[in-house]
mmCIF file of N, CA, C and O in Angstrom:
data_model
loop_
_atom_site.group_PDB
_atom_site.id
_atom_site.type_symbol
_atom_site.label_atom_id
_atom_site.label_comp_id
_atom_site.label_asym_id
_atom_site.label_seq_id
_atom_site.Cartn_x
_atom_site.Cartn_y
_atom_site.Cartn_z
ATOM 1 N N UNK P 964 20.009 -1.743 -40.006
ATOM 2 C CA UNK P 964 21.131 -1.004 -39.447
ATOM 3 C C UNK P 964 21.050 -1.091 -37.928
ATOM 4 O O UNK P 964 20.018 -0.850 -37.339
ATOM 5 N N UNK P 965 22.173 -1.434 -37.281
ATOM 6 C CA UNK P 965 22.160 -1.587 -35.834
ATOM 7 C C UNK P 965 22.046 -0.224 -35.162
ATOM 8 O O UNK P 965 22.301 0.812 -35.769
ATOM 9 N N UNK P 966 21.690 -0.257 -33.894
ATOM 10 C CA UNK P 966 21.538 0.979 -33.120
ATOM 11 C C UNK P 966 22.870 1.722 -33.047
ATOM 12 O O UNK P 966 22.914 2.934 -33.183
ATOM 13 N N UNK P 967 23.988 0.993 -32.850
ATOM 14 C CA UNK P 967 25.304 1.626 -32.762
ATOM 15 C C UNK P 967 25.652 2.321 -34.075
ATOM 16 O O UNK P 967 26.171 3.434 -34.083
ATOM 17 N N UNK P 968 25.381 1.670 -35.185
ATOM 18 C CA UNK P 968 25.678 2.272 -36.483
ATOM 19 C C UNK P 968 24.799 3.493 -36.695
ATOM 20 O O UNK P 968 25.257 4.545 -37.121
ATOM 21 N N UNK P 969 23.503 3.381 -36.384
ATOM 22 C CA UNK P 969 22.579 4.497 -36.537
ATOM 23 C C UNK P 969 23.011 5.675 -35.668
ATOM 24 O O UNK P 969 23.012 6.814 -36.113
ATOM 25 N N UNK P 970 23.404 5.400 -34.420
ATOM 26 C CA UNK P 970 23.835 6.436 -33.490
ATOM 27 C C UNK P 970 25.092 7.127 -34.034
ATOM 28 O O UNK P 970 25.185 8.353 -34.063
ATOM 29 N N UNK P 971 26.076 6.339 -34.499
ATOM 30 C CA UNK P 971 27.303 6.917 -35.039
ATOM 31 C C UNK P 971 26.994 7.749 -36.283
ATOM 32 O O UNK P 971 27.595 8.788 -36.520
ATOM 33 N N UNK P 972 26.059 7.265 -37.089
ATOM 34 C CA UNK P 972 25.685 7.936 -38.323
ATOM 35 C C UNK P 972 25.235 9.369 -38.020
ATOM 36 O O UNK P 972 25.675 10.314 -38.643
ATOM 37 N N UNK P 973 24.351 9.532 -37.034
ATOM 38 C CA UNK P 973 23.804 10.845 -36.722
ATOM 39 C C UNK P 973 24.807 11.745 -36.012
ATOM 40 O O UNK P 973 24.899 12.919 -36.320
ATOM 41 N N UNK P 974 25.568 11.187 -35.089
ATOM 42 C CA UNK P 974 26.509 12.003 -34.324
ATOM 43 C C UNK P 974 27.723 12.423 -35.133
ATOM 44 O O UNK P 974 28.339 13.427 -34.837
ATOM 45 N N UNK P 975 28.077 11.649 -36.134
ATOM 46 C CA UNK P 975 29.314 11.894 -36.866
ATOM 47 C C UNK P 975 29.069 12.030 -38.361
ATOM 48 O O UNK P 975 29.855 11.556 -39.175
ATOM 49 N N UNK P 976 28.002 12.695 -38.709
ATOM 50 C CA UNK P 976 27.625 12.868 -40.110
ATOM 51 C C UNK P 976 28.752 13.503 -40.928
ATOM 52 O O UNK P 976 29.005 13.093 -42.063
ATOM 53 N N UNK P 977 29.451 14.481 -40.357
ATOM 54 C CA UNK P 977 30.531 15.131 -41.097
ATOM 55 C C UNK P 977 31.671 14.166 -41.396
ATOM 56 O O UNK P 977 32.241 14.171 -42.485
ATOM 57 N N UNK P 978 32.005 13.302 -40.458
ATOM 58 C CA UNK P 978 33.049 12.306 -40.673
ATOM 59 C C UNK P 978 32.609 11.269 -41.708
ATOM 60 O O UNK P 978 33.378 10.893 -42.592
ATOM 61 N N UNK P 979 31.367 10.843 -41.617
ATOM 62 C CA UNK P 979 30.825 9.875 -42.583
ATOM 63 C C UNK P 979 30.833 10.479 -43.987
ATOM 64 O O UNK P 979 31.254 9.830 -44.953
ATOM 65 N N UNK P 980 30.425 11.730 -44.112
ATOM 66 C CA UNK P 980 30.433 12.408 -45.410
ATOM 67 C C UNK P 980 31.860 12.515 -45.948
ATOM 68 O O UNK P 980 32.109 12.298 -47.133
ATOM 69 N N UNK P 981 32.799 12.811 -45.069
ATOM 70 C CA UNK P 981 34.209 12.898 -45.481
ATOM 71 C C UNK P 981 34.697 11.539 -45.990
ATOM 72 O O UNK P 981 35.364 11.471 -47.032
ATOM 73 N N UNK P 982 34.382 10.474 -45.278
ATOM 74 C CA UNK P 982 34.814 9.135 -45.700
ATOM 75 C C UNK P 982 34.213 8.744 -47.046
ATOM 76 O O UNK P 982 34.886 8.127 -47.873
ATOM 77 N N UNK P 983 32.956 9.104 -47.269
ATOM 78 C CA UNK P 983 32.335 8.753 -48.550
ATOM 79 C C UNK P 983 32.920 9.570 -49.708
ATOM 80 O O UNK P 983 32.969 9.095 -50.831
ATOM 81 N N UNK P 984 33.386 10.783 -49.421
ATOM 82 C CA UNK P 984 34.017 11.619 -50.462
ATOM 83 C C UNK P 984 35.437 11.157 -50.778
ATOM 84 O O UNK P 984 35.892 11.279 -51.905
ATOM 85 N N UNK P 985 36.147 10.676 -49.758
ATOM 86 C CA UNK P 985 37.578 10.404 -49.912
ATOM 87 C C UNK P 985 37.932 8.924 -50.007
ATOM 88 O O UNK P 985 39.112 8.577 -50.037
ATOM 89 N N UNK P 986 36.929 8.055 -50.034
ATOM 90 C CA UNK P 986 37.181 6.619 -50.126
ATOM 91 C C UNK P 986 36.081 5.967 -50.955
ATOM 92 O O UNK P 986 35.074 6.609 -51.261
ATOM 93 N N UNK P 987 36.251 4.699 -51.280
ATOM 94 C CA UNK P 987 35.205 4.013 -52.039
ATOM 95 C C UNK P 987 34.040 3.527 -51.163
ATOM 96 O O UNK P 987 33.141 2.855 -51.656
ATOM 97 N N UNK P 988 34.032 3.895 -49.907
ATOM 98 C CA UNK P 988 32.978 3.449 -48.993
ATOM 99 C C UNK P 988 31.648 4.127 -49.299
ATOM 100 O O UNK P 988 31.602 5.331 -49.560
ATOM 101 N N UNK P 989 30.568 3.355 -49.199
ATOM 102 C CA UNK P 989 29.228 3.925 -49.247
ATOM 103 C C UNK P 989 28.871 4.475 -47.883
ATOM 104 O O UNK P 989 29.587 4.273 -46.903
ATOM 105 N N UNK P 990 27.734 5.145 -47.791
ATOM 106 C CA UNK P 990 27.339 5.762 -46.512
ATOM 107 C C UNK P 990 27.181 4.732 -45.402
ATOM 108 O O UNK P 990 27.633 4.945 -44.280
ATOM 109 N N UNK P 991 26.526 3.620 -45.702
ATOM 110 C CA UNK P 991 26.329 2.588 -44.679
ATOM 111 C C UNK P 991 27.640 1.989 -44.216
ATOM 112 O O UNK P 991 27.851 1.773 -43.020
ATOM 113 N N UNK P 992 28.538 1.738 -45.166
ATOM 114 C CA UNK P 992 29.855 1.191 -44.820
ATOM 115 C C UNK P 992 30.651 2.196 -43.993
ATOM 116 O O UNK P 992 31.293 1.822 -43.004
ATOM 117 N N UNK P 993 30.615 3.444 -44.382
ATOM 118 C CA UNK P 993 31.338 4.481 -43.635
ATOM 119 C C UNK P 993 30.792 4.601 -42.215
ATOM 120 O O UNK P 993 31.562 4.738 -41.259
ATOM 121 N N UNK P 994 29.488 4.531 -42.050
ATOM 122 C CA UNK P 994 28.878 4.602 -40.714
ATOM 123 C C UNK P 994 29.332 3.420 -39.864
ATOM 124 O O UNK P 994 29.612 3.580 -38.666
ATOM 125 N N UNK P 995 29.407 2.229 -40.473
ATOM 126 C CA UNK P 995 29.873 1.052 -39.722
ATOM 127 C C UNK P 995 31.338 1.206 -39.314
ATOM 128 O O UNK P 995 31.720 0.851 -38.201
ATOM 129 N N UNK P 996 32.160 1.747 -40.206
ATOM 130 C CA UNK P 996 33.571 1.970 -39.883
ATOM 131 C C UNK P 996 33.686 2.946 -38.703
ATOM 132 O O UNK P 996 34.434 2.700 -37.754
ATOM 133 N N UNK P 997 32.957 4.043 -38.768
ATOM 134 C CA UNK P 997 32.988 5.028 -37.688
ATOM 135 C C UNK P 997 32.543 4.375 -36.370
ATOM 136 O O UNK P 997 33.193 4.541 -35.332
ATOM 137 N N UNK P 998 31.466 3.615 -36.404
ATOM 138 C CA UNK P 998 30.977 2.949 -35.179
ATOM 139 C C UNK P 998 32.007 1.964 -34.648
ATOM 140 O O UNK P 998 32.240 1.902 -33.426
ATOM 141 N N UNK P 999 32.647 1.212 -35.534
ATOM 142 C CA UNK P 999 33.663 0.252 -35.099
ATOM 143 C C UNK P 999 34.870 0.946 -34.467
ATOM 144 O O UNK P 999 35.385 0.508 -33.436
ATOM 145 N N UNK P 1000 35.321 2.027 -35.081
ATOM 146 C CA UNK P 1000 36.472 2.754 -34.550
ATOM 147 C C UNK P 1000 36.134 3.362 -33.182
ATOM 148 O O UNK P 1000 36.922 3.277 -32.233
ATOM 149 N N UNK P 1001 34.955 3.955 -33.075
ATOM 150 C CA UNK P 1001 34.558 4.534 -31.790
ATOM 151 C C UNK P 1001 34.451 3.468 -30.709
ATOM 152 O O UNK P 1001 34.882 3.682 -29.566
ATOM 153 N N UNK P 1002 33.908 2.310 -31.047
ATOM 154 C CA UNK P 1002 33.810 1.214 -30.071
ATOM 155 C C UNK P 1002 35.197 0.759 -29.649
ATOM 156 O O UNK P 1002 35.450 0.523 -28.460
ATOM 157 N N UNK P 1003 36.118 0.653 -30.591
ATOM 158 C CA UNK P 1003 37.480 0.226 -30.284
ATOM 159 C C UNK P 1003 38.143 1.183 -29.303
ATOM 160 O O UNK P 1003 38.749 0.772 -28.322
ATOM 161 N N UNK P 1004 38.018 2.471 -29.553
ATOM 162 C CA UNK P 1004 38.672 3.452 -28.697
ATOM 163 C C UNK P 1004 37.874 3.799 -27.443
ATOM 164 O O UNK P 1004 38.332 4.583 -26.626
ATOM 165 N N UNK P 1005 36.693 3.240 -27.283
ATOM 166 C CA UNK P 1005 35.902 3.463 -26.074
ATOM 167 C C UNK P 1005 36.167 2.405 -25.016
ATOM 168 O O UNK P 1005 35.557 2.426 -23.957
ATOM 169 N N UNK P 1006 37.075 1.499 -25.306
ATOM 170 C CA UNK P 1006 37.405 0.418 -24.371
ATOM 171 C C UNK P 1006 37.888 1.013 -23.048
ATOM 172 O O UNK P 1006 38.769 1.876 -23.035
ATOM 173 N N UNK P 1007 37.319 0.588 -21.919
ATOM 174 C CA UNK P 1007 37.772 1.095 -20.615
ATOM 175 C C UNK P 1007 39.252 0.771 -20.370
ATOM 176 O O UNK P 1007 39.783 -0.214 -20.902
ATOM 177 N N UNK P 1008 39.907 1.597 -19.580
ATOM 178 C CA UNK P 1008 41.336 1.449 -19.300
ATOM 179 C C UNK P 1008 41.664 0.041 -18.819
ATOM 180 O O UNK P 1008 42.604 -0.583 -19.315
ATOM 181 N N UNK P 1009 40.891 -0.463 -17.860
ATOM 182 C CA UNK P 1009 41.202 -1.774 -17.298
ATOM 183 C C UNK P 1009 41.140 -2.876 -18.357
ATOM 184 O O UNK P 1009 41.992 -3.758 -18.394
ATOM 185 N N UNK P 1010 40.120 -2.812 -19.240
ATOM 186 C CA UNK P 1010 40.005 -3.811 -20.299
ATOM 187 C C UNK P 1010 41.158 -3.683 -21.291
ATOM 188 O O UNK P 1010 41.703 -4.685 -21.758
ATOM 189 N N UNK P 1011 41.523 -2.447 -21.629
ATOM 190 C CA UNK P 1011 42.645 -2.229 -22.540
ATOM 191 C C UNK P 1011 43.927 -2.815 -21.960
ATOM 192 O O UNK P 1011 44.670 -3.523 -22.648
ATOM 193 N N UNK P 1012 44.202 -2.530 -20.682
ATOM 194 C CA UNK P 1012 45.425 -3.019 -20.043
ATOM 195 C C UNK P 1012 45.444 -4.548 -20.052
ATOM 196 O O UNK P 1012 46.456 -5.158 -20.414
ATOM 197 N N UNK P 1013 44.332 -5.167 -19.678
ATOM 198 C CA UNK P 1013 44.288 -6.634 -19.669
ATOM 199 C C UNK P 1013 44.453 -7.208 -21.076
ATOM 200 O O UNK P 1013 45.183 -8.178 -21.292
ATOM 201 N N UNK P 1014 43.795 -6.614 -22.059
ATOM 202 C CA UNK P 1014 43.886 -7.103 -23.434
ATOM 203 C C UNK P 1014 45.300 -6.954 -23.971
ATOM 204 O O UNK P 1014 45.878 -7.888 -24.530
ATOM 205 N N UNK P 1015 45.895 -5.769 -23.799
ATOM 206 C CA UNK P 1015 47.251 -5.544 -24.309
ATOM 207 C C UNK P 1015 48.261 -6.438 -23.597
ATOM 208 O O UNK P 1015 49.192 -6.957 -24.218
ATOM 209 N N UNK P 1016 48.089 -6.626 -22.285
ATOM 210 C CA UNK P 1016 48.996 -7.508 -21.542
ATOM 211 C C UNK P 1016 48.946 -8.908 -22.141
ATOM 212 O O UNK P 1016 49.979 -9.519 -22.408
ATOM 213 N N UNK P 1017 47.739 -9.416 -22.365
ATOM 214 C CA UNK P 1017 47.586 -10.760 -22.930
ATOM 215 C C UNK P 1017 48.187 -10.837 -24.337
ATOM 216 O O UNK P 1017 48.869 -11.814 -24.677
ATOM 217 N N UNK P 1018 47.960 -9.812 -25.174
ATOM 218 C CA UNK P 1018 48.512 -9.802 -26.531
ATOM 219 C C UNK P 1018 50.039 -9.813 -26.519
ATOM 220 O O UNK P 1018 50.675 -10.582 -27.253
ATOM 221 N N UNK P 1019 50.615 -8.955 -25.674
ATOM 222 C CA UNK P 1019 52.071 -8.853 -25.633
ATOM 223 C C UNK P 1019 52.703 -10.081 -24.987
ATOM 224 O O UNK P 1019 53.772 -10.535 -25.410
ATOM 225 N N UNK P 1020 52.044 -10.641 -23.989
ATOM 226 C CA UNK P 1020 52.519 -11.873 -23.347
ATOM 227 C C UNK P 1020 52.527 -13.006 -24.375
ATOM 228 O O UNK P 1020 53.474 -13.802 -24.430
ATOM 229 N N UNK P 1021 51.485 -13.070 -25.211
ATOM 230 C CA UNK P 1021 51.396 -14.109 -26.247
ATOM 231 C C UNK P 1021 52.518 -13.965 -27.281
ATOM 232 O O UNK P 1021 52.892 -14.948 -27.918
ATOM 233 N N UNK P 1022 53.055 -12.760 -27.435
ATOM 234 C CA UNK P 1022 54.176 -12.533 -28.357
ATOM 235 C C UNK P 1022 55.513 -12.879 -27.712
ATOM 236 O O UNK P 1022 56.566 -12.722 -28.338
ATOM 237 N N UNK P 1023 55.475 -13.259 -26.425
ATOM 238 C CA UNK P 1023 56.699 -13.659 -25.738
ATOM 239 C C UNK P 1023 57.393 -12.569 -24.952
ATOM 240 O O UNK P 1023 58.498 -12.780 -24.453
ATOM 241 N N UNK P 1024 56.771 -11.400 -24.826
ATOM 242 C CA UNK P 1024 57.391 -10.335 -24.047
ATOM 243 C C UNK P 1024 57.269 -10.634 -22.562
ATOM 244 O O UNK P 1024 56.326 -11.298 -22.124
ATOM 245 N N UNK P 1025 58.206 -10.115 -21.791
ATOM 246 C CA UNK P 1025 58.170 -10.282 -20.339
ATOM 247 C C UNK P 1025 57.398 -9.114 -19.717
ATOM 248 O O UNK P 1025 57.221 -8.065 -20.345
ATOM 249 N N UNK P 1026 56.972 -9.292 -18.468
ATOM 250 C CA UNK P 1026 56.266 -8.209 -17.776
ATOM 251 C C UNK P 1026 57.129 -6.949 -17.694
ATOM 252 O O UNK P 1026 56.606 -5.833 -17.771
ATOM 253 N N UNK P 1027 58.440 -7.117 -17.559
ATOM 254 C CA UNK P 1027 59.339 -5.966 -17.480
ATOM 255 C C UNK P 1027 59.331 -5.175 -18.788
ATOM 256 O O UNK P 1027 59.582 -3.974 -18.786
ATOM 257 N N UNK P 1028 59.032 -5.836 -19.902
ATOM 258 C CA UNK P 1028 58.908 -5.153 -21.186
ATOM 259 C C UNK P 1028 57.479 -4.660 -21.414
ATOM 260 O O UNK P 1028 57.260 -3.604 -22.009
ATOM 261 N N UNK P 1029 56.508 -5.438 -20.937
ATOM 262 C CA UNK P 1029 55.098 -5.170 -21.213
ATOM 263 C C UNK P 1029 54.576 -3.938 -20.489
ATOM 264 O O UNK P 1029 53.963 -3.057 -21.102
ATOM 265 N N UNK P 1030 54.792 -3.862 -19.178
ATOM 266 C CA UNK P 1030 54.150 -2.795 -18.407
ATOM 267 C C UNK P 1030 54.634 -1.392 -18.796
ATOM 268 O O UNK P 1030 53.806 -0.486 -18.958
ATOM 269 N N UNK P 1031 55.937 -1.166 -19.019
ATOM 270 C CA UNK P 1031 56.329 0.165 -19.509
ATOM 271 C C UNK P 1031 55.736 0.475 -20.887
ATOM 272 O O UNK P 1031 55.369 1.621 -21.163
ATOM 273 N N UNK P 1032 55.628 -0.533 -21.731
ATOM 274 C CA UNK P 1032 55.053 -0.328 -23.065
ATOM 275 C C UNK P 1032 53.586 0.076 -22.965
ATOM 276 O O UNK P 1032 53.138 1.009 -23.641
ATOM 277 N N UNK P 1033 52.828 -0.606 -22.107
ATOM 278 C CA UNK P 1033 51.415 -0.250 -21.917
ATOM 279 C C UNK P 1033 51.303 1.153 -21.345
ATOM 280 O O UNK P 1033 50.449 1.940 -21.777
ATOM 281 N N UNK P 1034 52.177 1.485 -20.400
ATOM 282 C CA UNK P 1034 52.153 2.828 -19.807
ATOM 283 C C UNK P 1034 52.393 3.891 -20.879
ATOM 284 O O UNK P 1034 51.780 4.962 -20.844
ATOM 285 N N UNK P 1035 53.248 3.599 -21.866
ATOM 286 C CA UNK P 1035 53.492 4.540 -22.964
ATOM 287 C C UNK P 1035 52.308 4.623 -23.924
ATOM 288 O O UNK P 1035 52.063 5.663 -24.528
ATOM 289 N N UNK P 1036 51.576 3.516 -24.091
ATOM 290 C CA UNK P 1036 50.446 3.480 -25.024
ATOM 291 C C UNK P 1036 49.198 4.171 -24.472
ATOM 292 O O UNK P 1036 48.407 4.724 -25.238
ATOM 293 N N UNK P 1037 49.010 4.136 -23.163
ATOM 294 C CA UNK P 1037 47.779 4.660 -22.570
ATOM 295 C C UNK P 1037 47.477 6.117 -22.927
ATOM 296 O O UNK P 1037 46.335 6.426 -23.277
ATOM 297 N N UNK P 1038 48.444 7.019 -22.884
ATOM 298 C CA UNK P 1038 48.112 8.412 -23.225
ATOM 299 C C UNK P 1038 47.698 8.603 -24.682
ATOM 300 O O UNK P 1038 47.141 9.635 -25.033
ATOM 301 N N UNK P 1039 47.944 7.624 -25.533
ATOM 302 C CA UNK P 1039 47.581 7.728 -26.936
ATOM 303 C C UNK P 1039 46.150 7.267 -27.193
ATOM 304 O O UNK P 1039 45.680 7.342 -28.326
ATOM 305 N N UNK P 1040 45.481 6.782 -26.190
ATOM 306 C CA UNK P 1040 44.100 6.332 -26.345
ATOM 307 C C UNK P 1040 43.205 7.522 -26.641
ATOM 308 O O UNK P 1040 43.543 8.666 -26.334
ATOM 309 N N UNK P 1041 42.011 7.269 -27.220
ATOM 310 C CA UNK P 1041 41.071 8.327 -27.612
ATOM 311 C C UNK P 1041 40.753 9.253 -26.443
ATOM 312 O O UNK P 1041 40.770 10.466 -26.573
ATOM 313 N N UNK P 1042 40.444 8.702 -25.308
ATOM 314 C CA UNK P 1042 40.243 9.485 -24.092
ATOM 315 C C UNK P 1042 41.467 9.231 -23.237
ATOM 316 O O UNK P 1042 41.768 8.089 -22.907
ATOM 317 N N UNK P 1043 42.194 10.278 -22.935
ATOM 318 C CA UNK P 1043 43.438 10.109 -22.195
ATOM 319 C C UNK P 1043 43.189 9.383 -20.886
ATOM 320 O O UNK P 1043 42.340 9.777 -20.093
ATOM 321 N N UNK P 1044 43.907 8.335 -20.704
ATOM 322 C CA UNK P 1044 43.796 7.548 -19.475
ATOM 323 C C UNK P 1044 44.589 8.244 -18.370
ATOM 324 O O UNK P 1044 45.509 9.017 -18.649
ATOM 325 N N UNK P 1045 44.242 7.967 -17.134
ATOM 326 C CA UNK P 1045 45.038 8.534 -16.051
ATOM 327 C C UNK P 1045 46.449 7.940 -16.088
ATOM 328 O O UNK P 1045 46.652 6.844 -16.592
ATOM 329 N N UNK P 1046 47.423 8.672 -15.591
ATOM 330 C CA UNK P 1046 48.798 8.159 -15.525
ATOM 331 C C UNK P 1046 48.813 7.045 -14.493
ATOM 332 O O UNK P 1046 48.431 7.243 -13.344
ATOM 333 N N UNK P 1047 49.194 5.860 -14.927
ATOM 334 C CA UNK P 1047 49.240 4.702 -14.042
ATOM 335 C C UNK P 1047 50.679 4.230 -13.901
ATOM 336 O O UNK P 1047 51.412 4.156 -14.892
ATOM 337 N N UNK P 1048 51.053 3.914 -12.674
ATOM 338 C CA UNK P 1048 52.393 3.393 -12.440
ATOM 339 C C UNK P 1048 52.437 1.925 -12.868
ATOM 340 O O UNK P 1048 51.394 1.288 -13.082
ATOM 341 N N UNK P 1049 53.641 1.379 -12.966
ATOM 342 C CA UNK P 1049 53.790 -0.042 -13.291
ATOM 343 C C UNK P 1049 53.077 -0.880 -12.230
ATOM 344 O O UNK P 1049 52.426 -1.882 -12.542
ATOM 345 N N UNK P 1050 53.172 -0.479 -10.982
ATOM 346 C CA UNK P 1050 52.500 -1.209 -9.902
ATOM 347 C C UNK P 1050 50.974 -1.214 -10.116
ATOM 348 O O UNK P 1050 50.317 -2.246 -9.957
ATOM 349 N N UNK P 1051 50.404 -0.067 -10.482
ATOM 350 C CA UNK P 1051 48.964 -0.001 -10.737
ATOM 351 C C UNK P 1051 48.581 -0.881 -11.926
ATOM 352 O O UNK P 1051 47.533 -1.538 -11.896
ATOM 353 N N UNK P 1052 49.409 -0.896 -12.952
ATOM 354 C CA UNK P 1052 49.151 -1.768 -14.102
ATOM 355 C C UNK P 1052 49.156 -3.240 -13.688
ATOM 356 O O UNK P 1052 48.305 -4.013 -14.086
ATOM 357 N N UNK P 1053 50.126 -3.621 -12.882
ATOM 358 C CA UNK P 1053 50.191 -5.008 -12.387
ATOM 359 C C UNK P 1053 48.939 -5.355 -11.583
ATOM 360 O O UNK P 1053 48.408 -6.453 -11.721
ATOM 361 N N UNK P 1054 48.463 -4.428 -10.782
ATOM 362 C CA UNK P 1054 47.274 -4.692 -9.957
ATOM 363 C C UNK P 1054 46.041 -4.896 -10.825
ATOM 364 O O UNK P 1054 45.175 -5.692 -10.510
ATOM 365 N N UNK P 1055 45.954 -4.154 -11.939
ATOM 366 C CA UNK P 1055 44.824 -4.346 -12.853
ATOM 367 C C UNK P 1055 44.858 -5.750 -13.427
ATOM 368 O O UNK P 1055 43.829 -6.420 -13.515
ATOM 369 N N UNK P 1056 46.041 -6.210 -13.802
ATOM 370 C CA UNK P 1056 46.156 -7.532 -14.423
ATOM 371 C C UNK P 1056 46.035 -8.647 -13.400
ATOM 372 O O UNK P 1056 45.304 -9.617 -13.603
ATOM 373 N N UNK P 1057 46.730 -8.528 -12.284
ATOM 374 C CA UNK P 1057 46.808 -9.628 -11.321
ATOM 375 C C UNK P 1057 45.933 -9.459 -10.076
ATOM 376 O O UNK P 1057 45.826 -10.376 -9.276
ATOM 377 N N UNK P 1058 45.336 -8.299 -9.919
ATOM 378 C CA UNK P 1058 44.422 -8.090 -8.785
ATOM 379 C C UNK P 1058 45.081 -7.637 -7.530
ATOM 380 O O UNK P 1058 46.156 -7.504 -7.236
#
């Protein structure tokens, strides 16, 4: 068992127990799911903005569509991101 899975297992025992009661997951699988979800939502704001920009750009969206969409998505992250203007978002992506 990896350190991340072990750490998630101990810190989130109640969530792991809930997953094992309400799904077909075993304890080890539930711990891995919890660790994966926490890692996903622990992504720093700058990395999230760059990743989402690249994903949306690959779908053919324009920057005029992308940056407002990212600005709307940021407050929904696990840890609320600071309110960033479109200009600040552009600076994260383009420097």
